[in-house]
Short mmCIF file of C-alpha atoms in Angstrom, two decimals:
data_model
loop_
_atom_site.label_atom_id
_atom_site.label_comp_id
_atom_site.label_asym_id
_atom_site.label_seq_id
_atom_site.Cartn_x
_atom_site.Cartn_y
_atom_site.Cartn_z
CA UNK D 1 -0.02 -0.03 -0.01
CA UNK D 2 1.06 3.56 -0.76
CA UNK D 3 -1.95 5.62 -0.11
CA UNK D 4 -2.46 9.33 0.54
CA UNK D 5 -5.53 10.09 2.76
CA UNK D 6 -6.48 13.68 2.15
CA UNK D 7 -9.08 14.88 4.81
CA UNK D 8 -9.69 18.25 6.16
CA UNK D 9 -8.41 19.24 9.72
CA UNK D 10 -10.63 17.47 12.23
CA UNK D 11 -12.26 15.08 9.79
CA UNK D 12 -10.90 11.94 11.40
CA UNK D 13 -7.65 11.10 9.68
CA UNK D 14 -6.18 10.12 13.03
CA UNK D 15 -9.01 7.69 13.51
CA UNK D 16 -8.09 6.06 10.27
CA UNK D 17 -4.47 5.78 11.39
CA UNK D 18 -5.46 4.17 14.75
CA UNK D 19 -7.51 1.52 12.97
CA UNK D 20 -4.85 0.83 10.31
CA UNK D 21 -2.25 0.55 13.10
CA UNK D 22 -4.44 -1.94 15.07
CA UNK D 23 -4.98 -4.04 12.00
CA UNK D 24 -1.15 -4.19 11.49
CA UNK D 25 -0.48 -5.05 15.12
CA UNK D 26 -3.24 -7.62 15.09
CA UNK D 27 -1.34 -9.36 12.26
CA UNK D 28 1.95 -9.45 14.23
CA UNK D 29 3.64 -6.37 12.70
CA UNK D 30 5.01 -3.24 14.24
CA UNK D 31 3.92 0.28 13.26
CA UNK D 32 5.84 3.50 12.97
CA UNK D 33 4.04 6.81 13.19
CA UNK D 34 6.09 9.78 11.97
CA UNK D 35 4.83 13.25 13.09
CA UNK D 36 6.51 16.72 12.54
CA UNK D 37 6.50 18.12 16.09
CA UNK D 38 7.19 17.03 19.65
CA UNK D 39 3.83 18.25 20.96
CA UNK D 40 2.02 16.17 18.23
CA UNK D 41 4.10 13.08 19.04
CA UNK D 42 2.91 13.53 22.74
CA UNK D 43 -0.70 14.17 21.71
CA UNK D 44 -0.81 11.12 19.39
CA UNK D 45 0.68 9.06 22.08
CA UNK D 46 -2.09 10.02 24.34
CA UNK D 47 -4.85 9.34 21.70
CA UNK D 48 -3.44 5.98 20.58
CA UNK D 49 -2.96 4.85 24.25
CA UNK D 50 -6.54 5.94 25.15
CA UNK D 51 -8.17 4.23 22.03
CA UNK D 52 -6.15 1.03 22.45
CA UNK D 53 -6.09 0.73 26.34
CA UNK D 54 -8.48 -2.24 26.53
CA UNK D 55 -6.29 -4.14 24.03
CA UNK D 56 -2.99 -5.93 24.22
CA UNK D 57 -1.07 -3.23 22.32
CA UNK D 58 2.00 -1.46 23.59
CA UNK D 59 2.37 2.18 22.41
CA UNK D 60 5.48 4.29 23.11
CA UNK D 61 6.85 7.59 21.68
CA UNK D 62 10.13 9.39 21.05
CA UNK D 63 10.67 13.03 21.15
CA UNK D 64 12.94 15.56 22.79
CA UNK D 65 10.74 15.66 25.99
CA UNK D 66 11.94 12.17 26.86
CA UNK D 67 15.10 11.52 28.87
CA UNK D 68 18.12 9.58 27.52
CA UNK D 69 17.19 6.59 29.81
CA UNK D 70 13.68 6.54 28.56
CA UNK D 71 14.83 6.63 24.95
CA UNK D 72 17.21 3.73 25.37
CA UNK D 73 14.75 1.65 27.21
CA UNK D 74 12.15 2.32 24.32
CA UNK D 75 14.70 1.52 21.58
CA UNK D 76 15.72 -1.72 23.35
CA UNK D 77 12.12 -2.82 23.70
CA UNK D 78 11.50 -1.91 20.07
CA UNK D 79 14.26 -4.03 18.76
CA UNK D 80 12.95 -6.93 20.92
CA UNK D 81 9.54 -6.49 19.41
CA UNK D 82 7.95 -5.50 22.79
CA UNK D 83 6.74 -2.14 21.49
CA UNK D 84 3.99 -2.42 18.90
CA UNK D 85 3.38 1.18 17.91
CA UNK D 86 6.18 3.78 18.12
CA UNK D 87 5.27 7.40 17.53
CA UNK D 88 7.99 9.87 16.92
CA UNK D 89 9.50 12.94 15.17
CA UNK D 90 12.41 12.91 12.84
CA UNK D 91 14.31 10.73 15.35
CA UNK D 92 12.52 7.62 13.80
CA UNK D 93 14.87 8.06 10.85
CA UNK D 94 18.00 7.65 12.94
CA UNK D 95 20.25 4.53 12.48
CA UNK D 96 19.87 3.42 16.11
CA UNK D 97 16.03 3.06 15.69
CA UNK D 98 15.75 -0.72 14.93
CA UNK D 99 12.45 -2.40 14.36
CA UNK D 100 12.01 -6.17 14.79
CA UNK D 101 9.35 -6.52 12.14
CA UNK D 102 7.93 -3.22 10.74
CA UNK D 103 4.74 -3.60 8.69
CA UNK D 104 3.13 -0.09 8.50
CA UNK D 105 4.49 3.35 8.25
CA UNK D 106 2.10 6.21 8.94
CA UNK D 107 3.19 9.73 8.01
CA UNK D 108 1.00 12.35 9.63
CA UNK D 109 1.08 15.94 8.32
CA UNK D 110 2.95 14.91 5.26
CA UNK D 111 3.39 18.51 4.11
CA UNK D 112 5.86 19.09 6.92
CA UNK D 113 8.56 16.66 5.65
CA UNK D 114 11.08 16.87 2.87
CA UNK D 115 11.59 14.31 0.21
CA UNK D 116 14.84 12.93 1.65
CA UNK D 117 13.16 12.10 4.98
CA UNK D 118 10.22 10.44 3.35
CA UNK D 119 12.38 8.32 1.02
CA UNK D 120 14.71 7.37 3.89
CA UNK D 121 11.74 5.93 5.70
CA UNK D 122 10.69 3.80 2.88
CA UNK D 123 14.17 2.05 3.15
CA UNK D 124 13.61 1.01 6.73
CA UNK D 125 12.03 -2.20 5.54
CA UNK D 126 11.34 -3.98 2.29
CA UNK D 127 7.79 -3.77 0.93
CA UNK D 128 6.47 -1.60 3.73
CA UNK D 129 2.92 -0.42 3.65
CA UNK D 130 2.77 3.43 3.72
CA UNK D 131 -0.21 5.54 4.88
CA UNK D 132 0.19 9.23 4.42
CA UNK D 133 -2.16 11.56 6.18
CA UNK D 134 -2.55 15.30 5.31
CA UNK D 135 -5.16 18.00 4.95
CA UNK D 136 -3.19 19.95 2.25
CA UNK D 137 -0.65 17.77 0.43
CA UNK D 138 2.47 19.31 -1.03
CA UNK D 139 2.04 19.93 -4.85
CA UNK D 140 4.50 17.07 -5.74
CA UNK D 141 2.64 14.55 -3.48
CA UNK D 142 -0.77 15.63 -4.87
CA UNK D 143 0.63 15.42 -8.46
CA UNK D 144 1.85 11.78 -7.76
CA UNK D 145 -1.78 10.88 -6.66
CA UNK D 146 -3.39 12.67 -9.58
CA UNK D 147 -1.18 10.90 -12.05
CA UNK D 148 -2.05 7.55 -10.35
CA UNK D 149 1.49 6.83 -9.16
CA UNK D 150 0.01 6.29 -5.72
CA UNK D 151 -3.53 5.82 -4.34
CA UNK D 152 -5.68 8.76 -3.15
CA UNK D 153 -8.58 8.79 -0.73
CA UNK D 154 -10.39 11.93 0.17
CA UNK D 155 -12.43 12.21 3.38
CA UNK D 156 -14.99 14.78 2.42
CA UNK D 157 -17.79 14.20 4.97
CA UNK D 158 -17.47 16.66 7.94
CA UNK D 159 -18.29 15.42 11.47
CA UNK D 160 -21.85 16.07 12.52
CA UNK D 161 -22.76 19.44 14.07
CA UNK D 162 -19.56 21.00 12.62
CA UNK D 163 -19.73 24.66 11.30
CA UNK D 164 -17.45 26.29 8.79
CA UNK D 165 -14.79 28.66 10.33
CA UNK D 166 -15.70 32.33 9.63
CA UNK D 167 -12.54 33.81 8.12
CA UNK D 168 -11.62 37.51 8.10
CA UNK D 169 -8.65 39.29 6.70
CA UNK D 170 -7.92 42.37 8.91
CA UNK D 171 -5.09 44.93 9.60
CA UNK D 172 -3.48 45.08 12.97
CA UNK D 173 -6.35 46.68 14.90
CA UNK D 174 -6.39 46.59 18.79
CA UNK D 175 -10.16 47.12 18.91
CA UNK D 176 -10.80 44.11 16.77
CA UNK D 177 -8.46 41.97 18.87
CA UNK D 178 -9.97 43.21 22.13
CA UNK D 179 -13.66 42.63 21.01
CA UNK D 180 -13.02 39.08 19.52
CA UNK D 181 -11.01 37.92 22.68
CA UNK D 182 -13.58 39.36 25.12
CA UNK D 183 -16.43 37.73 23.12
CA UNK D 184 -14.76 34.31 23.04
CA UNK D 185 -13.97 34.44 26.85
CA UNK D 186 -17.52 35.49 27.56
CA UNK D 187 -19.04 32.42 25.89
CA UNK D 188 -16.55 30.24 27.75
CA UNK D 189 -14.20 29.55 24.96
CA UNK D 190 -10.45 29.88 24.45
CA UNK D 191 -8.27 31.91 22.02
CA UNK D 192 -5.07 31.18 20.10
CA UNK D 193 -2.87 34.18 19.05
CA UNK D 194 -0.22 33.12 16.66
CA UNK D 195 2.97 35.19 16.57
CA UNK D 196 5.84 33.56 14.81
CA UNK D 197 8.53 35.78 16.25
CA UNK D 198 9.90 34.66 19.59
CA UNK D 199 11.69 38.16 20.03
CA UNK D 200 8.45 39.99 20.67
CA UNK D 201 6.13 37.30 21.69
CA UNK D 202 6.09 38.63 25.30
CA UNK D 203 5.12 42.14 24.11
CA UNK D 204 2.23 40.66 22.22
CA UNK D 205 1.06 38.72 25.30
CA UNK D 206 1.36 42.00 27.34
CA UNK D 207 -0.81 43.88 24.71
CA UNK D 208 -3.52 41.20 25.05
CA UNK D 209 -3.38 41.33 28.85
CA UNK D 210 -3.64 45.14 28.62
CA UNK D 211 -6.64 44.97 26.25
CA UNK D 212 -8.56 42.31 28.11
CA UNK D 213 -7.37 42.64 31.74
CA UNK D 214 -9.40 39.73 33.21
CA UNK D 215 -7.97 37.11 30.57
CA UNK D 216 -5.44 34.56 31.71
CA UNK D 217 -2.59 34.56 29.04
CA UNK D 218 -0.06 31.84 28.49
CA UNK D 219 3.04 31.79 26.15
CA UNK D 220 4.36 28.88 24.22
CA UNK D 221 7.15 28.41 21.60
CA UNK D 222 9.64 25.85 20.51
CA UNK D 223 12.56 27.18 22.44
CA UNK D 224 11.04 26.51 25.75
CA UNK D 225 12.12 23.70 28.04
CA UNK D 226 10.35 20.50 27.00
CA UNK D 227 8.85 19.68 30.31
CA UNK D 228 7.48 23.29 30.66
CA UNK D 229 6.02 23.24 27.09
CA UNK D 230 4.28 19.98 27.77
CA UNK D 231 2.78 21.33 31.09
CA UNK D 232 1.70 24.48 29.29
CA UNK D 233 -0.14 22.57 26.53
CA UNK D 234 -1.78 20.17 29.06
CA UNK D 235 -3.02 23.11 31.17
CA UNK D 236 -4.37 24.92 28.06
CA UNK D 237 -6.17 21.74 27.07
CA UNK D 238 -7.57 21.61 30.63
CA UNK D 239 -8.74 25.12 30.27
CA UNK D 240 -6.57 26.67 32.98
CA UNK D 241 -6.02 29.83 30.97
CA UNK D 242 -7.94 31.70 28.16
CA UNK D 243 -5.41 32.91 25.59
CA UNK D 244 -2.40 31.07 24.25
CA UNK D 245 0.11 33.29 22.58
CA UNK D 246 2.33 30.87 20.52
CA UNK D 247 4.49 30.45 17.59
CA UNK D 248 3.26 28.16 14.72
CA UNK D 249 4.27 25.18 16.88
CA UNK D 250 0.57 24.71 17.67
CA UNK D 251 -0.16 24.19 14.00
CA UNK D 252 0.10 20.32 13.81
CA UNK D 253 -2.55 18.21 15.33
CA UNK D 254 -3.31 20.07 18.52
CA UNK D 255 -6.81 19.20 19.47
CA UNK D 256 -8.53 21.67 21.89
CA UNK D 257 -12.29 21.54 21.29
CA UNK D 258 -12.81 24.55 23.54
CA UNK D 259 -10.68 26.92 21.42
CA UNK D 260 -12.83 28.66 18.96
CA UNK D 261 -11.09 31.91 17.87
CA UNK D 262 -7.58 32.23 16.36
CA UNK D 263 -5.56 35.22 15.33
CA UNK D 264 -2.71 34.85 12.87
CA UNK D 265 -0.25 37.75 12.90
CA UNK D 266 1.53 38.57 9.62
CA UNK D 267 -0.45 35.76 7.88
CA UNK D 268 1.24 36.90 4.57
CA UNK D 269 4.45 35.25 5.70
CA UNK D 270 2.98 31.73 6.01
CA UNK D 271 2.48 29.12 3.21
CA UNK D 272 -1.06 28.02 2.19
CA UNK D 273 -1.03 24.71 4.06
CA UNK D 274 0.38 26.31 7.32
CA UNK D 275 -2.48 28.87 7.35
CA UNK D 276 -5.02 26.13 6.59
CA UNK D 277 -3.71 23.98 9.37
CA UNK D 278 -3.64 26.74 11.98
CA UNK D 279 -7.26 27.76 10.94
CA UNK D 280 -8.11 24.07 11.62
CA UNK D 281 -7.04 24.37 15.23
CA UNK D 282 -10.34 26.10 15.98
CA UNK D 283 -13.93 25.08 15.30
CA UNK D 284 -13.31 21.40 16.40
CA UNK D 285 -16.70 21.27 18.32
CA UNK D 286 -20.12 22.29 17.71
CA UNK D 287 -19.44 25.97 18.33
CA UNK D 288 -19.07 28.68 15.68
CA UNK D 289 -15.44 29.50 15.15
CA UNK D 290 -13.59 32.54 13.94
CA UNK D 291 -10.25 33.04 12.21
CA UNK D 292 -8.59 36.44 11.75
CA UNK D 293 -5.68 36.72 9.36
CA UNK D 294 -3.78 39.92 10.34
CA UNK D 295 -2.02 41.19 7.19
CA UNK D 296 -0.70 44.47 5.79
CA UNK D 297 -2.75 46.04 3.02
CA UNK D 298 -2.90 43.95 -0.20
CA UNK D 299 -0.90 46.58 -2.03
CA UNK D 300 2.08 45.93 0.30
CA UNK D 301 2.06 42.19 -0.11
CA UNK D 302 3.83 40.10 -2.81
CA UNK D 303 1.56 38.73 -5.53
CA UNK D 304 2.00 35.13 -4.24
CA UNK D 305 1.00 36.11 -0.63
CA UNK D 306 -1.99 37.87 -2.00
CA UNK D 307 -3.02 34.83 -3.96
CA UNK D 308 -2.62 32.67 -0.81
CA UNK D 309 -4.75 34.87 1.33
CA UNK D 310 -7.49 35.13 -1.29
CA UNK D 311 -7.47 31.33 -1.81
CA UNK D 312 -8.02 30.91 1.91
CA UNK D 313 -10.86 33.54 1.97
CA UNK D 314 -12.45 31.74 -0.96
CA UNK D 315 -12.15 28.18 0.53
CA UNK D 316 -13.37 28.49 3.97
CA UNK D 317 -16.08 25.78 3.76
CA UNK D 318 -15.80 22.46 5.63
CA UNK D 319 -13.66 19.98 3.63
CA UNK D 320 -11.83 22.69 1.51
CA UNK D 321 -8.34 21.43 2.30
CA UNK D 322 -8.29 19.43 -0.99
CA UNK D 323 -9.30 22.49 -2.96
CA UNK D 324 -6.59 24.61 -1.13
CA UNK D 325 -4.05 21.89 -2.07
CA UNK D 326 -5.23 22.14 -5.78
CA UNK D 327 -4.78 26.01 -5.61
CA UNK D 328 -1.36 25.51 -4.18
CA UNK D 329 -0.46 23.29 -7.02
CA UNK D 330 -1.71 25.89 -9.40
CA UNK D 331 0.18 28.72 -7.67
CA UNK D 332 3.49 26.97 -6.99
CA UNK D 333 3.77 24.32 -9.76
CA UNK D 334 4.09 20.51 -9.40
CA UNK D 335 7.87 20.24 -8.61
CA UNK D 336 10.10 17.45 -9.89
CA UNK D 337 8.51 13.96 -10.18
CA UNK D 338 12.01 12.26 -9.84
CA UNK D 339 13.90 15.02 -7.93
CA UNK D 340 13.74 16.58 -4.43
CA UNK D 341 11.81 19.79 -5.39
CA UNK D 342 8.40 19.51 -3.78
CA UNK D 343 6.97 22.43 -5.82
CA UNK D 344 8.04 24.75 -8.60
CA UNK D 345 7.20 24.84 -12.27
CA UNK D 346 9.07 22.05 -13.96
CA UNK D 347 11.93 24.27 -15.25
CA UNK D 348 9.36 26.51 -17.03
CA UNK D 349 8.85 23.91 -19.84
CA UNK D 350 5.37 23.06 -18.93
CA UNK D 351 3.93 19.62 -17.58
CA UNK D 352 3.14 17.94 -20.96
CA UNK D 353 6.58 18.68 -22.44
CA UNK D 354 8.03 17.30 -19.21
CA UNK D 355 6.07 14.22 -19.30
CA UNK D 356 6.89 13.68 -23.02
CA UNK D 357 10.56 14.12 -22.33
CA UNK D 358 10.39 11.63 -19.43
CA UNK D 359 8.42 9.09 -21.58
CA UNK D 360 11.07 9.34 -24.33
CA UNK D 361 13.88 8.82 -21.72
CA UNK D 362 12.15 5.70 -20.31
CA UNK D 363 11.49 4.36 -23.87
CA UNK D 364 15.18 4.90 -24.61
CA UNK D 365 16.18 2.93 -21.43
CA UNK D 366 13.78 0.15 -22.44
CA UNK D 367 15.41 -0.02 -25.87
CA UNK D 368 19.09 0.07 -24.65
CA UNK D 369 19.97 -0.64 -20.99
CA UNK D 370 16.98 -2.87 -20.14
CA UNK D 371 16.45 -4.44 -23.56
CA UNK D 372 16.54 -7.97 -22.26
CA UNK D 373 13.83 -7.34 -19.67
CA UNK D 374 11.43 -6.01 -22.22
CA UNK D 375 11.84 -8.40 -25.20
CA UNK D 376 9.56 -11.04 -23.75
CA UNK D 377 6.81 -8.79 -22.61
CA UNK D 378 6.64 -6.57 -25.64
CA UNK D 379 7.60 -9.20 -28.24
CA UNK D 380 4.15 -10.29 -29.10
CA UNK D 381 2.95 -7.02 -30.85
CA UNK D 382 4.59 -4.65 -33.12
CA UNK D 383 6.25 -1.92 -31.08
CA UNK D 384 5.46 1.72 -31.64
CA UNK D 385 8.57 3.82 -32.27
CA UNK D 386 6.95 7.20 -32.75
CA UNK D 387 4.86 8.63 -29.94
CA UNK D 388 4.06 12.05 -31.50
CA UNK D 389 3.64 12.77 -35.14
CA UNK D 390 3.64 16.27 -36.61
CA UNK D 391 1.71 16.85 -39.82
CA UNK D 392 2.51 19.99 -41.86
CA UNK D 393 -0.07 20.56 -44.49
CA UNK D 394 -1.64 23.25 -46.70
CA UNK D 395 -4.98 21.50 -46.49
CA UNK D 396 -7.63 23.10 -44.36
CA UNK D 397 -8.19 20.74 -41.52
CA UNK D 398 -10.39 22.05 -38.60
CA UNK D 399 -13.84 22.48 -37.05
CA UNK D 400 -14.93 25.65 -38.67
CA UNK D 401 -16.38 28.50 -36.30
CA UNK D 402 -19.72 28.36 -38.08
CA UNK D 403 -20.04 24.58 -37.55
CA UNK D 404 -19.09 24.62 -33.81
CA UNK D 405 -19.41 28.26 -32.69
CA UNK D 406 -18.42 27.74 -28.91
CA UNK D 407 -14.72 28.02 -28.35
CA UNK D 408 -14.63 25.77 -25.30
CA UNK D 409 -16.61 23.12 -27.08
CA UNK D 410 -14.25 23.30 -30.04
CA UNK D 411 -11.28 22.81 -27.83
CA UNK D 412 -12.96 19.95 -26.02
CA UNK D 413 -13.66 18.23 -29.39
CA UNK D 414 -9.94 18.64 -30.42
CA UNK D 415 -8.88 17.16 -27.10
CA UNK D 416 -11.19 14.25 -27.43
CA UNK D 417 -10.07 13.69 -31.03
CA UNK D 418 -6.45 13.56 -29.87
CA UNK D 419 -7.24 10.72 -27.42
CA UNK D 420 -9.04 8.37 -29.89
CA UNK D 421 -7.09 5.16 -30.65
CA UNK D 422 -9.19 2.94 -32.93
CA UNK D 423 -11.38 3.09 -36.04
CA UNK D 424 -14.46 2.21 -34.08
CA UNK D 425 -13.99 5.21 -31.64
CA UNK D 426 -13.43 7.52 -34.55
CA UNK D 427 -16.57 6.40 -36.36
CA UNK D 428 -18.58 6.77 -33.12
CA UNK D 429 -17.09 10.26 -32.60
CA UNK D 430 -18.00 11.21 -36.24
CA UNK D 431 -21.56 10.04 -35.71
CA UNK D 432 -21.90 12.11 -32.49
CA UNK D 433 -20.62 15.17 -34.43
CA UNK D 434 -23.33 14.69 -37.17
CA UNK D 435 -26.00 14.09 -34.51
CA UNK D 436 -25.11 17.29 -32.55
CA UNK D 437 -23.93 19.76 -35.24
CA UNK D 438 -25.25 18.25 -38.63
CA UNK D 439 -23.38 16.98 -41.65
CA UNK D 440 -19.59 17.48 -41.60
CA UNK D 441 -18.18 20.35 -43.59
CA UNK D 442 -15.09 19.65 -45.83
CA UNK D 443 -12.46 21.01 -43.25
CA UNK D 444 -13.99 18.76 -40.59
CA UNK D 445 -13.97 15.78 -42.87
CA UNK D 446 -10.27 16.50 -43.63
CA UNK D 447 -9.48 16.69 -39.97
CA UNK D 448 -11.05 13.26 -39.31
CA UNK D 449 -9.08 11.79 -42.27
CA UNK D 450 -5.86 13.39 -40.91
CA UNK D 451 -6.32 11.26 -37.71
CA UNK D 452 -6.35 8.09 -39.85
CA UNK D 453 -3.37 9.28 -41.78
CA UNK D 454 -1.54 9.91 -38.44
CA UNK D 455 -2.26 6.38 -37.21
CA UNK D 456 -0.88 4.87 -40.48
CA UNK D 457 2.14 7.18 -40.58
CA UNK D 458 2.96 6.51 -36.90
CA UNK D 459 2.85 2.64 -37.54
CA UNK D 460 5.28 3.15 -40.35
CA UNK D 461 7.80 4.98 -38.17
CA UNK D 462 7.22 8.40 -39.68
CA UNK D 463 7.99 11.29 -37.13
CA UNK D 464 7.06 14.21 -39.40
CA UNK D 465 4.65 14.25 -42.39
CA UNK D 466 4.66 17.13 -44.94
CA UNK D 467 1.63 17.46 -47.32
CA UNK D 468 2.26 20.38 -49.60
CA UNK D 469 2.26 21.29 -53.36
CA UNK D 470 0.72 17.90 -54.50
CA UNK D 471 3.57 16.10 -52.64
CA UNK D 472 3.70 13.92 -49.49
CA UNK D 473 7.06 13.57 -47.66
CA UNK D 474 7.54 11.47 -44.57
CA UNK D 475 10.57 11.71 -42.29
CA UNK D 476 11.47 8.38 -40.66
CA UNK D 477 12.66 7.89 -37.08
CA UNK D 478 15.72 10.26 -36.59
CA UNK D 479 17.88 7.79 -34.57
CA UNK D 480 19.76 5.83 -37.17
CA UNK D 481 20.46 3.14 -34.59
CA UNK D 482 16.84 2.61 -33.63
CA UNK D 483 15.46 -0.88 -33.54
CA UNK D 484 12.81 0.38 -35.84
CA UNK D 485 14.99 -0.18 -38.92
CA UNK D 486 14.96 -3.92 -38.06
CA UNK D 487 11.21 -4.02 -37.46
CA UNK D 488 8.63 -5.74 -39.61
CA UNK D 489 6.84 -2.42 -40.42
CA UNK D 490 9.98 -0.91 -41.95
CA UNK D 491 10.46 -4.11 -44.11
CA UNK D 492 6.90 -3.68 -45.26
CA UNK D 493 7.68 -0.14 -46.42
CA UNK D 494 10.84 -1.31 -48.27
CA UNK D 495 8.77 -4.18 -49.98
CA UNK D 496 6.05 -1.55 -50.95
CA UNK D 497 8.64 0.79 -52.60
CA UNK D 498 10.25 -2.17 -54.50
CA UNK D 499 6.70 -3.32 -55.75
CA UNK D 500 5.55 0.22 -56.73
CA UNK D 501 8.65 2.29 -57.66
CA UNK D 502 6.37 4.77 -59.50
CA UNK D 503 4.22 5.54 -56.45
CA UNK D 504 6.85 6.06 -53.71
CA UNK D 505 10.57 6.53 -53.34
CA UNK D 506 12.94 6.26 -50.41
CA UNK D 507 15.86 8.69 -50.26
CA UNK D 508 18.33 10.17 -47.82
CA UNK D 509 18.51 13.91 -47.14
CA UNK D 510 21.05 15.92 -45.23
CA UNK D 511 19.31 18.00 -42.42
CA UNK D 512 20.62 20.21 -39.60
CA UNK D 513 20.33 17.14 -37.31
CA UNK D 514 22.25 14.83 -39.77
CA UNK D 515 21.08 12.36 -42.37
CA UNK D 516 17.45 11.63 -42.43
CA UNK D 517 15.66 8.90 -44.46
CA UNK D 518 12.59 10.20 -46.38
CA UNK D 519 9.65 8.51 -47.96
CA UNK D 520 8.32 10.62 -50.92
CA UNK D 521 4.96 10.37 -52.89
CA UNK D 522 4.15 12.50 -55.88
CA UNK D 523 0.70 13.66 -57.10
CA UNK D 524 -1.04 13.69 -53.80
CA UNK D 525 -3.82 16.14 -54.41
CA UNK D 526 -6.09 15.16 -51.56
CA UNK D 527 -6.00 13.72 -48.06
CA UNK D 528 -7.96 10.77 -49.27
CA UNK D 529 -5.29 9.90 -51.82
CA UNK D 530 -2.64 10.38 -48.99
CA UNK D 531 -4.56 7.99 -46.79
CA UNK D 532 -5.07 5.41 -49.65
CA UNK D 533 -1.33 5.48 -50.43
CA UNK D 534 -0.15 4.85 -46.83
CA UNK D 535 -2.83 2.20 -46.50
CA UNK D 536 -1.41 0.26 -49.47
CA UNK D 537 1.85 -0.39 -47.37
CA UNK D 538 -0.14 -2.49 -44.95
CA UNK D 539 -2.35 -4.39 -47.54
#
């Protein structure tokens, strides 16, 4: 299994993880749960222990809160197989963490990890099942799932009695902060205030204390002593104080149902998934929740920051994490499929070109380095040596505006035409056109015929076909060492030229890319004639 579970914050991804972990332990395997922060490791430890306390399952965790003695005892028990589920931060990747029989790896909050960490984990054991949980997958991860390189499940049903979080974009305004905090405390709730700079975090806490004197304010950040931070989080969960002023350390997985208002200072400095995750810390019960993004005016932000804030304003409904991830893919690009870049436009060449180049490279490897592996599998059918054929013609081949007057519809028809593979599909497509738009005009008939020509020419190993001035010239595969020149289809072309020397000729021509083999036909005055001539090669 290599499955991405994409569910919004609070939709129950952890519950899926608990059940999957139990299933693995029940079958005698160990489970590793990788989480990005120490607080989340501790919280997951509590959740897993609580859910599985009636069952013979041993749960332990590794993070910087634990003493050296506790760590060594946990690692010893793990190697002996006495620990069934181990929850931990990046420490799980260390060499000294040895599992006896690891069966399942759960990666929580996947967007927080780099490619290297994720790939390193997969080498812990052979054929390890991987379950990846996230509300907003990184563009590269989402792209893998969309192109079916890994499985994707989306949890889109919100828990019952859950309301969408009301999102506001505001400037830094003390009155807004005072009113929102006072309102939340009045209805018995708690407030997060995210300030991602430790240097002035105490000043911000002092400001809130000044604005709302009766509020109890706590401060939390990653540079605090582990024990203190742990105690602070537990007392906030217990409701001992009203306002938690913290850095983005609270972003991952903290579940405080009573906290229903969040302020995010300088929201324009955070990424899309960070903002969505932090917004998801509130509204985890049946109360109406509020999120305030404190930003400078739009004119003072970068274009990307503006797009991010607008995307979050637009997608504030329950279950909108997947839409936000799609928007992130659109804003930042899909990254490198085979590299470590998790986002970015693929060297500005566009995705289709990138895929085309990658397919060509794979084909080349199949033909050369891995030739022996593929001879048996692909030996039964005639191999295709041309993936994309370019036709250059002075014939009019298109759907005229007066035939299909909607631009989007025309584009859809062109796209559909490009995906057809068989004569039956083409005839059905032609029939649908006649049913919807009436009899085909000549340019549309020519376009349909050009598809048939394309199929024949591709089969013959022609990479480029020129139909101009009553002449048809086909350029064979450019690589002189290609296996195509030993194939049955090329021998058919040779046989045809020998049989009908007056119809077609093969000759060599010097081009800027070296010598090319050309197939030339004279007196080709129509596309039908071109199709008939190419068809004779395979008769």
